[in-house]
Short mmCIF file of C-alpha atoms in Angstrom, two decimals:
data_model
loop_
_atom_site.label_atom_id
_atom_site.label_comp_id
_atom_site.label_asym_id
_atom_site.label_seq_id
_atom_site.Cartn_x
_atom_site.Cartn_y
_atom_site.Cartn_z
CA MET A 1 26.20 -63.98 -2.84
CA ALA A 2 23.66 -61.86 -4.70
CA LEU A 3 21.06 -64.61 -4.25
CA ASN A 4 21.31 -64.23 -0.46
CA LEU A 5 20.77 -60.46 -0.30
CA LYS A 6 17.88 -59.21 1.81
CA LYS A 7 16.13 -55.84 2.01
CA ASN A 8 18.30 -54.65 4.94
CA ASP A 9 21.61 -55.53 3.24
CA LEU A 10 23.97 -53.29 1.31
CA ALA A 11 25.46 -54.30 -2.04
CA LEU A 12 28.58 -52.50 -3.20
CA VAL A 13 29.27 -52.99 -6.89
CA PHE A 14 32.72 -51.97 -8.08
CA SER A 15 33.41 -51.69 -11.80
CA SER A 16 36.16 -49.49 -13.15
CA PHE A 17 34.68 -48.88 -16.57
CA GLY A 18 31.25 -50.45 -16.08
CA THR A 19 31.90 -53.69 -17.94
CA PHE A 20 30.76 -55.75 -14.94
CA LEU A 21 27.22 -54.62 -15.68
CA SER A 22 27.21 -56.05 -19.18
CA ASP A 23 29.34 -59.09 -18.32
CA SER A 24 27.23 -60.19 -15.32
CA PRO A 25 23.62 -59.11 -15.87
CA GLN A 26 22.20 -61.97 -13.79
CA ILE A 27 24.12 -60.81 -10.72
CA ILE A 28 22.95 -57.23 -11.20
CA ASP A 29 19.36 -58.45 -11.62
CA GLU A 30 19.55 -60.38 -8.33
CA ILE A 31 20.93 -57.34 -6.50
CA LEU A 32 18.15 -55.13 -7.84
CA LYS A 33 15.41 -57.74 -7.21
CA SER A 34 16.49 -58.10 -3.57
CA GLY A 35 15.39 -54.54 -2.77
CA CYS A 36 18.57 -53.96 -0.77
CA ASP A 37 20.41 -50.67 -0.71
CA ASN A 38 23.06 -50.62 -3.38
CA ILE A 39 25.94 -48.44 -4.47
CA PHE A 40 27.64 -48.59 -7.85
CA ILE A 41 31.23 -47.31 -7.74
CA THR A 42 32.88 -46.52 -11.07
CA GLN A 43 35.21 -44.16 -12.86
CA HIS A 44 33.19 -44.36 -16.09
CA THR A 45 30.98 -41.28 -16.06
CA GLU A 46 28.86 -42.08 -19.09
CA ASN A 47 27.53 -45.53 -18.27
CA MET A 48 23.81 -45.52 -19.01
CA THR A 49 22.94 -48.80 -17.26
CA THR A 50 23.80 -47.39 -13.85
CA SER A 51 20.41 -45.70 -13.50
CA SER A 52 19.01 -48.86 -11.89
CA PHE A 53 21.19 -48.37 -8.82
CA LYS A 54 20.00 -46.41 -5.80
CA ASN A 55 23.36 -44.67 -5.42
CA ILE A 56 26.16 -44.06 -7.89
CA LEU A 57 29.63 -42.91 -6.91
CA ASN A 58 31.50 -41.57 -9.93
CA ILE A 59 35.06 -41.19 -8.75
CA THR A 60 36.02 -38.92 -11.64
CA LYS A 61 34.19 -36.06 -13.31
CA GLU A 62 35.43 -36.97 -16.78
CA ASN A 63 36.71 -40.14 -18.38
CA HIS A 64 40.50 -40.13 -18.54
CA VAL A 65 41.51 -43.23 -20.47
CA GLU A 66 45.17 -42.28 -20.19
CA ALA A 67 44.93 -42.57 -16.39
CA GLY A 68 43.86 -46.20 -16.67
CA ASN A 69 42.51 -47.78 -13.50
CA TYR A 70 44.55 -45.66 -11.08
CA PRO A 71 41.68 -43.44 -9.87
CA PHE A 72 39.54 -46.53 -9.33
CA LEU A 73 42.28 -48.40 -7.48
CA PHE A 74 42.94 -45.35 -5.31
CA ILE A 75 39.33 -45.07 -4.17
CA CYS A 76 39.10 -48.82 -3.52
CA GLU A 77 42.21 -48.71 -1.35
CA PHE A 78 40.91 -45.65 0.47
CA LEU A 79 37.55 -47.31 1.23
CA VAL A 80 39.17 -50.50 2.51
CA ARG A 81 41.59 -48.59 4.73
CA ARG A 82 38.82 -46.35 6.04
CA TYR A 83 36.59 -49.33 6.82
CA TYR A 84 39.45 -51.02 8.64
CA SER A 85 40.29 -47.92 10.68
CA LEU A 86 36.66 -47.51 11.74
CA PHE A 87 35.79 -51.12 12.52
CA HIS A 88 38.88 -53.25 13.14
CA ASN A 89 38.65 -53.02 16.97
CA LYS A 90 34.85 -53.34 17.24
CA LYS A 91 33.33 -56.63 18.31
#
């Protein structure tokens, strides 16, 4: 999908602890090369490679390893439900 992004598109990149960035650098490169708007959503507040993104949404102020992925899962569920409530009846 990243190969098909255009300047007017929006790429949302979700990565709980930021490992997607190091595991999939070619996808990140394609997103950044496309020139599209992009948002990186994470709960890892100290990820240095996020500076390439136009927007970063840190869903926690501090890393809480003991909380696991729960904060990340909560925000993902919230965003999906919000999107659905705003757009499910629009054609």
